[in-house]
Tab-separated table of C-alpha atoms in Angstrom:
chain	number	residue	atom	x	y	z
A	1	MET	CA	-0.143	-0.118	-0.195
A	2	THR	CA	1.319	3.432	-0.804
A	3	SER	CA	1.584	5.988	1.671
A	4	LEU	CA	-0.052	9.480	1.180
A	5	PRO	CA	2.989	11.854	0.579
A	6	SER	CA	3.004	14.806	3.367
A	7	PRO	CA	2.500	18.380	2.846
A	8	ILE	CA	5.825	19.537	2.849
A	9	THR	CA	6.411	16.803	0.365
A	10	ARG	CA	3.549	18.088	-1.911
A	11	VAL	CA	4.963	21.485	-1.556
A	12	LEU	CA	8.585	20.103	-2.247
A	13	ALA	CA	7.230	18.343	-5.466
A	14	ARG	CA	5.182	21.179	-7.009
A	15	LYS	CA	7.345	24.019	-5.915
A	16	ASP	CA	10.715	22.594	-6.366
A	17	ARG	CA	11.994	24.582	-3.344
A	18	THR	CA	13.657	23.235	-0.623
A	19	GLU	CA	12.577	21.703	2.747
A	20	ALA	CA	14.187	24.361	4.899
A	21	ASP	CA	12.509	26.740	2.098
A	22	VAL	CA	8.916	25.430	2.052
A	23	ARG	CA	9.252	24.824	6.798
A	24	ARG	CA	10.170	28.728	7.070
A	25	ASP	CA	7.060	29.785	4.484
A	26	LEU	CA	4.944	27.357	6.741
A	27	ALA	CA	5.959	28.627	10.499
A	28	THR	CA	5.414	32.462	8.788
A	29	ARG	CA	2.153	31.650	7.464
A	30	ARG	CA	0.059	30.222	9.317
A	31	PRO	CA	-3.707	30.940	9.061
A	32	LEU	CA	-4.003	34.635	10.181
A	33	VAL	CA	-7.659	34.998	11.952
A	34	PRO	CA	-7.258	31.544	14.364
A	35	THR	CA	-3.234	32.444	15.096
A	36	ALA	CA	-4.550	36.463	15.871
A	37	VAL	CA	-7.241	35.169	18.019
A	38	ILE	CA	-6.105	32.492	20.005
A	39	GLY	CA	-3.036	34.311	20.776
A	40	GLY	CA	-4.726	37.347	22.368
A	41	ALA	CA	-6.652	34.786	24.288
A	42	VAL	CA	-3.434	32.954	25.108
A	43	ALA	CA	-1.694	36.674	25.647
A	44	ALA	CA	-4.249	37.155	28.662
A	45	LEU	CA	-4.874	33.692	30.262
A	46	GLY	CA	-1.138	33.257	31.133
A	47	PRO	CA	-1.200	36.362	34.075
A	48	LEU	CA	-4.981	35.134	34.409
A	49	LEU	CA	-4.007	31.715	35.892
A	50	VAL	CA	-0.516	33.071	37.922
A	51	ALA	CA	-3.138	35.320	39.355
A	52	LEU	CA	-5.568	32.532	40.241
A	53	ALA	CA	-2.732	30.495	40.970
A	54	ALA	CA	-1.774	33.332	43.512
A	55	GLY	CA	-4.726	33.749	45.333
A	56	VAL	CA	-4.873	30.165	46.092
A	57	VAL	CA	-1.652	29.925	47.209
A	58	GLY	CA	-2.382	33.880	49.870
A	59	TRP	CA	-5.235	31.632	50.595
A	60	PHE	CA	-3.190	28.750	52.318
A	61	LEU	CA	-0.629	30.960	53.236
A	62	THR	CA	-2.999	33.235	55.802
A	63	ASP	CA	-5.028	30.603	57.008
A	64	ALA	CA	-4.266	27.276	55.858
A	65	GLY	CA	-7.389	27.346	54.319
A	66	GLY	CA	-9.143	27.233	57.519
A	67	GLU	CA	-11.544	29.769	56.216
A	68	GLY	CA	-13.237	30.776	53.465
A	69	THR	CA	-13.131	28.344	49.529
A	70	PRO	CA	-10.954	27.696	46.999
A	71	ARG	CA	-13.626	29.174	44.852
A	72	GLY	CA	-13.341	32.491	47.002
A	73	ALA	CA	-9.400	32.142	46.162
A	74	LEU	CA	-9.692	31.910	42.793
A	75	ARG	CA	-12.274	35.260	42.821
A	76	VAL	CA	-9.843	37.105	44.555
A	77	GLY	CA	-6.886	35.964	41.821
A	78	ALA	CA	-9.360	36.850	38.863
A	79	LEU	CA	-10.549	40.390	40.557
A	80	ALA	CA	-6.501	41.538	40.920
A	81	TRP	CA	-6.043	40.568	37.406
A	82	LEU	CA	-9.261	42.813	36.854
A	83	LEU	CA	-8.128	45.126	39.214
A	84	ALA	CA	-4.858	45.546	36.448
A	85	HIS	CA	-7.446	46.512	33.878
A	86	GLY	CA	-9.133	49.227	35.616
A	87	SER	CA	-12.381	47.262	36.620
A	88	GLY	CA	-12.119	48.357	40.058
A	89	VAL	CA	-13.583	46.397	42.501
A	90	GLY	CA	-16.330	46.522	45.556
A	91	VAL	CA	-14.626	45.557	49.314
A	92	GLU	CA	-16.772	45.869	52.309
A	93	GLY	CA	-18.613	48.497	50.682
A	94	ALA	CA	-15.766	50.796	49.928
A	95	ARG	CA	-14.598	51.279	46.202
A	96	ILE	CA	-11.246	50.640	45.257
A	97	THR	CA	-10.243	51.787	41.796
A	98	ALA	CA	-5.998	52.341	42.339
A	99	ILE	CA	-4.715	50.521	39.422
A	100	PRO	CA	-1.623	47.953	40.887
A	101	LEU	CA	0.753	48.750	37.941
A	102	GLY	CA	3.094	46.320	39.058
A	103	VAL	CA	0.457	43.620	38.103
A	104	THR	CA	-0.695	45.629	34.790
A	105	LEU	CA	3.728	45.803	33.660
A	106	ILE	CA	3.272	42.009	34.064
A	107	VAL	CA	0.862	41.494	31.786
A	108	ALA	CA	1.741	43.957	29.202
A	109	TRP	CA	4.974	41.956	29.077
A	110	SER	CA	3.264	38.746	28.429
A	111	ILE	CA	0.476	41.119	25.448
A	112	TRP	CA	4.381	41.978	24.197
A	113	ARG	CA	6.213	38.642	24.068
A	114	VAL	CA	2.415	36.670	22.938
A	115	GLY	CA	2.508	39.728	19.992
A	116	HIS	CA	5.652	38.870	19.203
A	117	ARG	CA	5.248	35.545	18.268
A	118	VAL	CA	2.411	36.031	16.848
A	119	GLY	CA	4.131	38.937	14.685
A	120	GLU	CA	6.814	36.302	13.376
A	121	SER	CA	3.670	33.880	12.753
A	122	ILE	CA	1.586	36.003	10.193
A	123	SER	CA	4.949	37.729	8.794
A	124	GLY	CA	4.684	35.765	5.374
A	125	HIS	CA	1.026	36.840	4.883
A	126	GLY	CA	0.890	40.347	2.963
A	127	PRO	CA	2.741	42.285	0.590
A	128	ALA	CA	6.632	42.627	0.647
A	129	SER	CA	8.973	44.285	2.674
A	130	GLU	CA	10.191	45.929	-0.737
A	131	ASP	CA	6.593	46.411	-1.870
A	132	ILE	CA	5.402	48.129	1.431
A	133	SER	CA	8.898	50.554	0.752
A	134	ASP	CA	7.678	51.384	-2.393
A	135	GLY	CA	4.476	52.591	-0.765
A	136	ALA	CA	1.880	49.584	-1.595
A	137	ARG	CA	-0.621	49.099	1.076
A	138	ASP	CA	-0.332	46.479	3.824
A	139	TRP	CA	-3.141	46.158	5.929
A	140	THR	CA	-1.923	42.673	7.848
A	141	VAL	CA	-0.541	44.135	11.006
A	142	PRO	CA	-3.837	46.390	12.007
A	143	LEU	CA	-5.826	43.355	10.871
A	144	VAL	CA	-4.046	40.502	13.363
A	145	GLY	CA	-3.906	44.188	15.811
A	146	GLY	CA	-7.596	43.831	15.859
A	147	LEU	CA	-8.060	40.204	15.894
A	148	PHE	CA	-5.711	39.622	18.875
A	149	PHE	CA	-7.616	42.712	20.854
A	150	VAL	CA	-10.584	40.381	20.592
A	151	GLY	CA	-9.120	36.982	21.395
A	152	TYR	CA	-7.666	39.274	24.518
A	153	ALA	CA	-11.534	40.943	25.344
A	154	ILE	CA	-13.064	37.501	25.476
A	155	VAL	CA	-11.253	36.567	28.550
A	156	GLY	CA	-11.590	39.656	29.889
A	157	VAL	CA	-15.360	40.059	29.824
A	158	ILE	CA	-15.858	35.367	30.513
A	159	THR	CA	-13.454	36.632	33.369
A	160	CYS	CA	-15.264	39.525	34.262
A	161	THR	CA	-18.931	37.629	34.319
A	162	LEU	CA	-17.456	34.718	36.326
A	163	ALA	CA	-15.915	36.815	39.143
A	164	SER	CA	-18.415	39.736	39.655
A	165	THR	CA	-20.411	39.187	42.895
A	166	ALA	CA	-23.251	41.467	43.903
A	167	SER	CA	-20.542	43.533	46.485
A	168	THR	CA	-17.334	43.071	43.910
A	169	THR	CA	-19.397	44.162	40.625
A	170	PRO	CA	-15.936	45.015	38.737
A	171	SER	CA	-16.837	47.132	35.633
A	172	THR	CA	-16.942	45.025	32.230
A	173	PRO	CA	-17.002	48.262	29.796
A	174	LYS	CA	-13.284	49.479	31.662
A	175	VAL	CA	-11.810	46.231	31.304
A	176	VAL	CA	-12.651	46.022	27.596
A	177	ALA	CA	-11.197	49.774	27.217
A	178	TRP	CA	-7.994	48.759	28.809
A	179	SER	CA	-7.709	45.688	26.613
A	180	PHE	CA	-7.812	48.117	24.173
A	181	LEU	CA	-5.019	50.346	25.193
A	182	LEU	CA	-2.634	47.675	26.634
A	183	CYS	CA	-3.239	45.436	22.838
A	184	GLY	CA	-2.649	48.658	21.140
A	185	VAL	CA	0.707	49.806	23.258
A	186	ALA	CA	1.905	46.296	24.213
A	187	GLY	CA	0.629	44.172	21.263
A	188	LEU	CA	0.461	46.047	18.007
A	189	PRO	CA	3.947	47.109	18.339
A	190	ALA	CA	4.873	43.699	19.276
A	191	ILE	CA	3.391	42.490	16.165
A	192	ALA	CA	4.957	45.159	13.857
A	193	ARG	CA	8.691	44.292	14.924
A	194	GLY	CA	7.470	40.310	14.878
A	195	SER	CA	6.398	40.373	11.633
A	196	GLY	CA	9.300	42.597	10.401
A	197	ARG	CA	6.564	45.554	9.319
A	198	ALA	CA	7.963	48.060	12.171
A	199	SER	CA	12.122	47.970	10.769
A	200	VAL	CA	10.478	49.279	7.098
A	201	TRP	CA	7.979	51.387	8.818
A	202	VAL	CA	10.622	53.007	10.943
A	203	GLY	CA	12.935	52.947	7.976
A	204	MET	CA	10.459	55.860	6.723
A	205	VAL	CA	10.194	57.692	9.504
A	206	PRO	CA	12.486	61.165	9.305
A	207	PRO	CA	16.011	60.771	11.208
A	208	GLY	CA	15.174	64.213	13.524
A	209	VAL	CA	11.762	62.497	14.708
A	210	ARG	CA	13.506	59.362	15.449
A	211	ILE	CA	16.264	61.123	17.294
A	212	VAL	CA	13.189	63.057	19.370
A	213	LEU	CA	11.452	60.018	20.092
A	214	THR	CA	14.952	58.489	20.974
A	215	LEU	CA	15.301	61.142	23.679
A	216	THR	CA	11.440	60.803	25.280
A	217	ARG	CA	12.738	57.042	25.297
A	218	THR	CA	15.974	58.239	27.651
A	219	LEU	CA	14.295	60.885	29.546
A	220	LEU	CA	11.297	58.667	30.835
A	221	THR	CA	13.934	56.111	31.369
A	222	TRP	CA	16.492	57.814	33.228
A	223	TRP	CA	13.813	59.744	35.336
A	224	LEU	CA	11.865	57.057	36.641
A	225	ALA	CA	14.784	55.220	37.309
A	226	PHE	CA	16.342	58.083	39.147
A	227	SER	CA	12.432	58.392	41.275
A	228	ALA	CA	12.774	54.693	42.371
A	229	VAL	CA	15.938	55.385	43.788
A	230	VAL	CA	14.632	58.594	45.763
A	231	LEU	CA	11.917	55.941	46.615
A	232	LEU	CA	14.126	53.227	47.685
A	233	LEU	CA	16.442	55.616	50.015
A	234	SER	CA	13.287	57.285	51.366
A	235	PHE	CA	11.863	53.955	52.119
A	236	VAL	CA	15.553	52.518	53.818
A	237	VAL	CA	16.196	55.716	55.844
A	238	ASP	CA	12.793	55.221	57.551
A	239	PHE	CA	13.152	51.116	57.763
A	240	SER	CA	12.440	51.077	61.647
A	241	THR	CA	9.114	53.207	60.861
A	242	ALA	CA	8.072	49.797	58.328
A	243	ALA	CA	9.427	47.136	60.624
A	244	ASN	CA	7.402	48.825	63.813
A	245	ILE	CA	3.770	48.837	61.015
A	246	SER	CA	4.850	45.100	60.465
A	247	SER	CA	5.226	44.589	63.923
A	248	GLN	CA	1.913	46.224	65.043
A	249	LEU	CA	0.135	44.225	62.333
A	250	HIS	CA	1.216	40.846	63.603
A	251	VAL	CA	1.601	39.249	60.370
A	252	GLY	CA	3.256	35.511	60.555
A	253	ALA	CA	5.149	34.300	57.567
A	254	GLY	CA	2.425	33.583	55.575
A	255	ASP	CA	1.043	36.880	55.925
A	256	PHE	CA	4.087	38.375	55.365
A	257	VAL	CA	4.329	36.970	51.727
A	258	VAL	CA	1.271	38.301	50.838
A	259	LEU	CA	1.786	41.359	52.258
A	260	LEU	CA	4.812	41.926	50.442
A	261	ALA	CA	3.403	40.737	46.879
A	262	VAL	CA	0.759	43.521	47.459
A	263	THR	CA	3.539	45.757	48.297
A	264	LEU	CA	5.486	44.933	45.330
A	265	ALA	CA	2.383	45.086	42.754
A	266	VAL	CA	2.197	48.842	43.755
A	267	VAL	CA	5.864	49.554	44.167
A	268	PRO	CA	5.358	51.095	40.071
A	269	ASN	CA	2.641	53.741	41.371
A	270	ALA	CA	4.820	54.502	44.397
A	271	THR	CA	7.956	55.576	41.466
A	272	ILE	CA	5.192	57.925	40.321
A	273	PHE	CA	4.505	59.280	43.099
A	274	SER	CA	7.974	60.106	43.910
A	275	SER	CA	8.358	61.511	40.359
A	276	SER	CA	5.218	63.900	41.061
A	277	TYR	CA	6.858	64.777	44.617
A	278	LEU	CA	10.495	65.762	42.996
A	279	LEU	CA	8.571	67.575	40.103
A	280	GLY	CA	7.145	69.822	42.775
A	281	PRO	CA	2.957	69.201	42.487
A	282	GLY	CA	3.520	66.440	44.821
A	283	PHE	CA	0.711	63.619	45.783
A	284	SER	CA	-2.338	63.398	48.468
A	285	VAL	CA	-2.229	60.134	50.481
A	286	GLY	CA	-5.854	61.223	51.617
A	287	GLY	CA	-8.358	64.141	51.724
A	288	GLY	CA	-7.161	67.051	52.413
A	289	THR	CA	-3.594	66.009	52.576
A	290	LEU	CA	-0.201	67.153	50.955
A	291	VAL	CA	3.253	65.753	50.016
A	292	SER	CA	5.546	67.761	48.368
A	293	PRO	CA	9.030	69.681	48.559
A	294	ALA	CA	7.317	72.800	50.059
A	295	ARG	CA	5.098	71.436	52.828
A	296	VAL	CA	4.012	67.691	53.875
A	297	VAL	CA	0.241	67.853	55.747
A	298	LEU	CA	-0.617	64.404	56.909
A	299	GLY	CA	-3.528	62.664	58.320
A	300	PRO	CA	-4.146	59.133	59.728
A	301	LEU	CA	-2.591	56.868	57.702
A	302	PRO	CA	-3.357	52.706	57.059
A	303	MET	CA	-0.895	50.271	58.284
A	304	PHE	CA	0.619	49.938	54.734
A	305	PRO	CA	4.907	49.549	55.533
A	306	LEU	CA	5.454	51.173	52.186
A	307	LEU	CA	4.373	54.465	53.816
A	308	ALA	CA	7.348	54.721	56.003
A	309	ALA	CA	8.857	56.220	52.986
A	310	LEU	CA	6.785	59.688	53.182
A	311	PRO	CA	8.256	62.614	55.003
A	312	ASP	CA	7.376	63.362	57.920
A	313	GLY	CA	4.601	65.803	58.678
A	314	GLY	CA	5.520	69.695	59.059
A	315	PRO	CA	7.863	72.387	57.381
A	316	THR	CA	9.956	71.094	55.293
A	317	PRO	CA	14.114	71.686	55.461
A	318	ILE	CA	15.049	74.251	52.704
A	319	TRP	CA	17.582	71.718	50.862
A	320	VAL	CA	14.926	69.526	50.375
A	321	ARG	CA	13.296	72.267	48.002
A	322	TRP	CA	15.958	71.940	45.959
A	323	LEU	CA	15.209	68.680	45.138
A	324	MET	CA	12.808	70.415	42.329
A	325	ILE	CA	16.016	71.101	40.532
A	326	THR	CA	16.364	67.811	39.458
A	327	PRO	CA	14.355	66.895	37.075
A	328	VAL	CA	16.049	69.918	35.369
A	329	ILE	CA	19.215	68.046	35.752
A	330	VAL	CA	18.552	64.965	34.307
A	331	ALA	CA	16.242	66.202	31.495
A	332	PHE	CA	19.857	68.320	30.326
A	333	ALA	CA	22.118	65.069	30.563
A	334	ALA	CA	19.519	63.273	28.717
A	335	ALA	CA	19.419	65.689	25.421
A	336	ALA	CA	23.063	66.066	25.733
A	337	ARG	CA	23.546	62.131	25.702
A	338	VAL	CA	21.499	62.092	22.935
A	339	HIS	CA	22.703	64.688	20.984
A	340	HIS	CA	26.245	63.467	21.448
A	341	ARG	CA	25.223	59.979	19.783
A	342	PHE	CA	23.622	62.240	17.096
A	343	PRO	CA	25.031	65.380	16.710
A	344	ALA	CA	22.859	68.107	15.162
A	345	ALA	CA	23.778	69.811	12.578
A	346	SER	CA	22.520	73.704	13.337
A	347	TRP	CA	21.769	75.568	16.527
A	348	ASP	CA	18.162	75.751	15.805
A	349	GLN	CA	18.068	71.561	14.611
A	350	ALA	CA	19.652	70.669	18.205
A	351	ALA	CA	16.923	73.553	20.021
A	352	ILE	CA	14.080	71.762	17.932
A	353	ARG	CA	15.227	68.506	18.580
A	354	GLY	CA	15.577	68.746	22.593
A	355	CYS	CA	12.837	71.224	23.073
A	356	ALA	CA	9.766	68.783	21.317
A	357	GLY	CA	11.662	65.520	22.845
A	358	GLY	CA	11.186	66.900	26.211
A	359	ILE	CA	7.739	68.190	25.881
A	360	VAL	CA	6.906	64.840	24.354
A	361	ALA	CA	8.733	63.035	27.643
A	362	GLY	CA	6.317	65.572	30.054
A	363	LEU	CA	3.408	64.935	28.246
A	364	THR	CA	3.645	60.692	28.317
A	365	LEU	CA	4.901	60.809	32.333
A	366	GLY	CA	1.541	63.259	32.744
A	367	ILE	CA	-0.702	60.662	31.045
A	368	VAL	CA	0.867	57.959	32.841
A	369	THR	CA	0.729	59.755	36.593
A	370	ALA	CA	-2.832	59.896	35.680
A	371	PHE	CA	-2.868	56.357	36.430
A	372	ALA	CA	-1.230	55.883	38.961
A	373	GLY	CA	-3.966	57.161	41.775
A	374	GLY	CA	-7.589	56.548	42.393
A	375	ALA	CA	-9.706	55.527	45.449
A	376	VAL	CA	-7.786	52.796	48.338
A	377	GLY	CA	-10.572	52.679	50.997
A	378	PRO	CA	-13.265	54.393	52.076
A	379	GLY	CA	-13.914	58.403	53.566
A	380	ARG	CA	-11.244	60.457	53.218
A	381	MET	CA	-8.754	56.976	51.316
A	382	ARG	CA	-10.834	57.656	47.924
A	383	ALA	CA	-8.506	60.426	47.188
A	384	VAL	CA	-5.087	58.838	46.790
A	385	GLY	CA	-2.657	59.881	44.305
A	386	PRO	CA	-0.556	62.932	42.013
A	387	ASP	CA	-1.878	66.082	41.168
A	388	ASP	CA	-1.459	64.662	37.460
A	389	PHE	CA	-2.633	67.714	35.555
A	390	HIS	CA	0.157	70.273	37.402
A	391	VAL	CA	2.543	67.142	37.676
A	392	LEU	CA	1.891	67.231	33.309
A	393	LEU	CA	2.745	70.983	33.519
A	394	SER	CA	5.966	71.071	35.856
A	395	ALA	CA	7.149	67.937	33.568
A	396	MET	CA	6.649	69.244	30.160
A	397	ALA	CA	7.840	72.709	31.378
A	398	ALA	CA	10.854	71.479	32.890
A	399	PHE	CA	11.690	69.026	30.557
A	400	GLY	CA	11.248	70.922	27.467
A	401	ILE	CA	13.271	74.018	28.992
A	402	ALA	CA	16.073	71.296	30.316
A	403	GLY	CA	16.098	69.601	27.054
A	404	LEU	CA	16.465	72.310	24.918
A	405	LEU	CA	19.643	74.013	27.117
A	406	GLY	CA	20.949	70.738	27.016
A	407	ALA	CA	21.281	69.636	22.907
A	408	VAL	CA	22.510	73.207	22.614
A	409	ALA	CA	25.315	73.029	25.083
A	410	MET	CA	25.744	69.403	23.519
A	411	THR	CA	25.924	71.089	19.877
A	412	TRP	CA	28.121	74.333	21.246
A	413	TRP	CA	30.619	72.048	22.970
A	414	GLN	CA	30.824	69.793	19.974
A	415	GLN	CA	31.141	72.653	17.501
A	416	ARG	CA	33.774	74.062	19.793
A	417	GLY	CA	35.448	70.994	19.902
A	418	GLY	CA	35.478	69.819	16.996
A	419	GLU	CA	33.980	66.390	17.207
A	420	GLN	CA	31.338	66.576	15.265
A	421	VAL	CA	33.487	67.522	12.293
A	422	SER	CA	36.470	64.392	13.494
A	423	GLY	CA	34.061	61.815	14.645
A	424	LEU	CA	36.600	60.445	16.559
A	425	TRP	CA	34.521	60.839	20.152
A	426	ALA	CA	31.611	60.208	18.755
A	427	ARG	CA	30.834	56.822	19.752
A	428	ARG	CA	33.092	56.427	23.183
A	429	PRO	CA	30.319	56.716	26.468
A	430	PHE	CA	29.302	60.036	27.290
A	431	ARG	CA	31.994	61.436	30.537
A	432	ARG	CA	32.725	64.608	29.853
């Protein structure tokens, strides 16, 4: 009996191509619709399953399963995943709307990784890169991105429906909106990069725009890293207060692990709070409170160890107000570093690049800051977070002006020292 030839053998016989070429085509021309939809569902299910497992583990660690049920523990994990998607959740009559950005970052990372794999799997669809460079229309990435979002949103809606109770009531529309936002910010670029379209499209962007975006990325990375360092130092300096809070909570080993996990989930939020403090507007930790370099007004606070990083209430020392100059220093250094790598041809070009990069970085930081706060409890704890509008204005002003000065200063130094002409120092690290 003659065996049927495999699909690869049939393609080899028909197209006279090598087996490696055929396998590569099969790997990059997977069915577009199911690949995208399933990819979106997988991107959502990965962090969701981790959250469900964490809920069950936390249940056993806190009371060894003595109270509650496994179903309740699974619901807690699902609600934590939904909370990272801006759903909000009701807890004992209070509405929690603050988003644990640490969990949201994990979700975004999952979307990026799966989106990249989906992009690789469908990269063979659509016109070739040469045709795209010549102006051919290619709707492959937008179509796959939309289908990816559909798969992701389906998991979100189902999870919201199953986890919802009369008391928790997570918001399904907000979950869908955040799914769209995350798939657009993390999923769509990942699909474009995995499919190879991103490199083609980036090549079409004017060099000046690419340098502005590079400056924006560099400035935000440096600034958030600096804000995180300041947060860490503030916590370490008053670590005894954090230890005292933990001792008053009378937590056991299991409770401590759960408390540590919750703390890590909100560290990105605390980093944004630190950024708002350094920029000047500060933030609130309850109604009628303010934490800023100029003034600190505190009220009764919840027993949460991370709050030990807060400064003491009352008048602030004079030197603390000088912290508001740090955004200018960081933006100046970032603009100088980027323009050292990509020298400007003229003074006005350097000024436009530096100012535009700083303004875009400030705008981006202001948008991210708007998601860092929210309600974390009843009463006065319904108002916790930075003053996002004033942070937006302060960041755009400080970063924009300092970016302009840094770019112009580096251009002046290069023209004065002849670095731009010789190019001998252009590839060395920025040390002067």
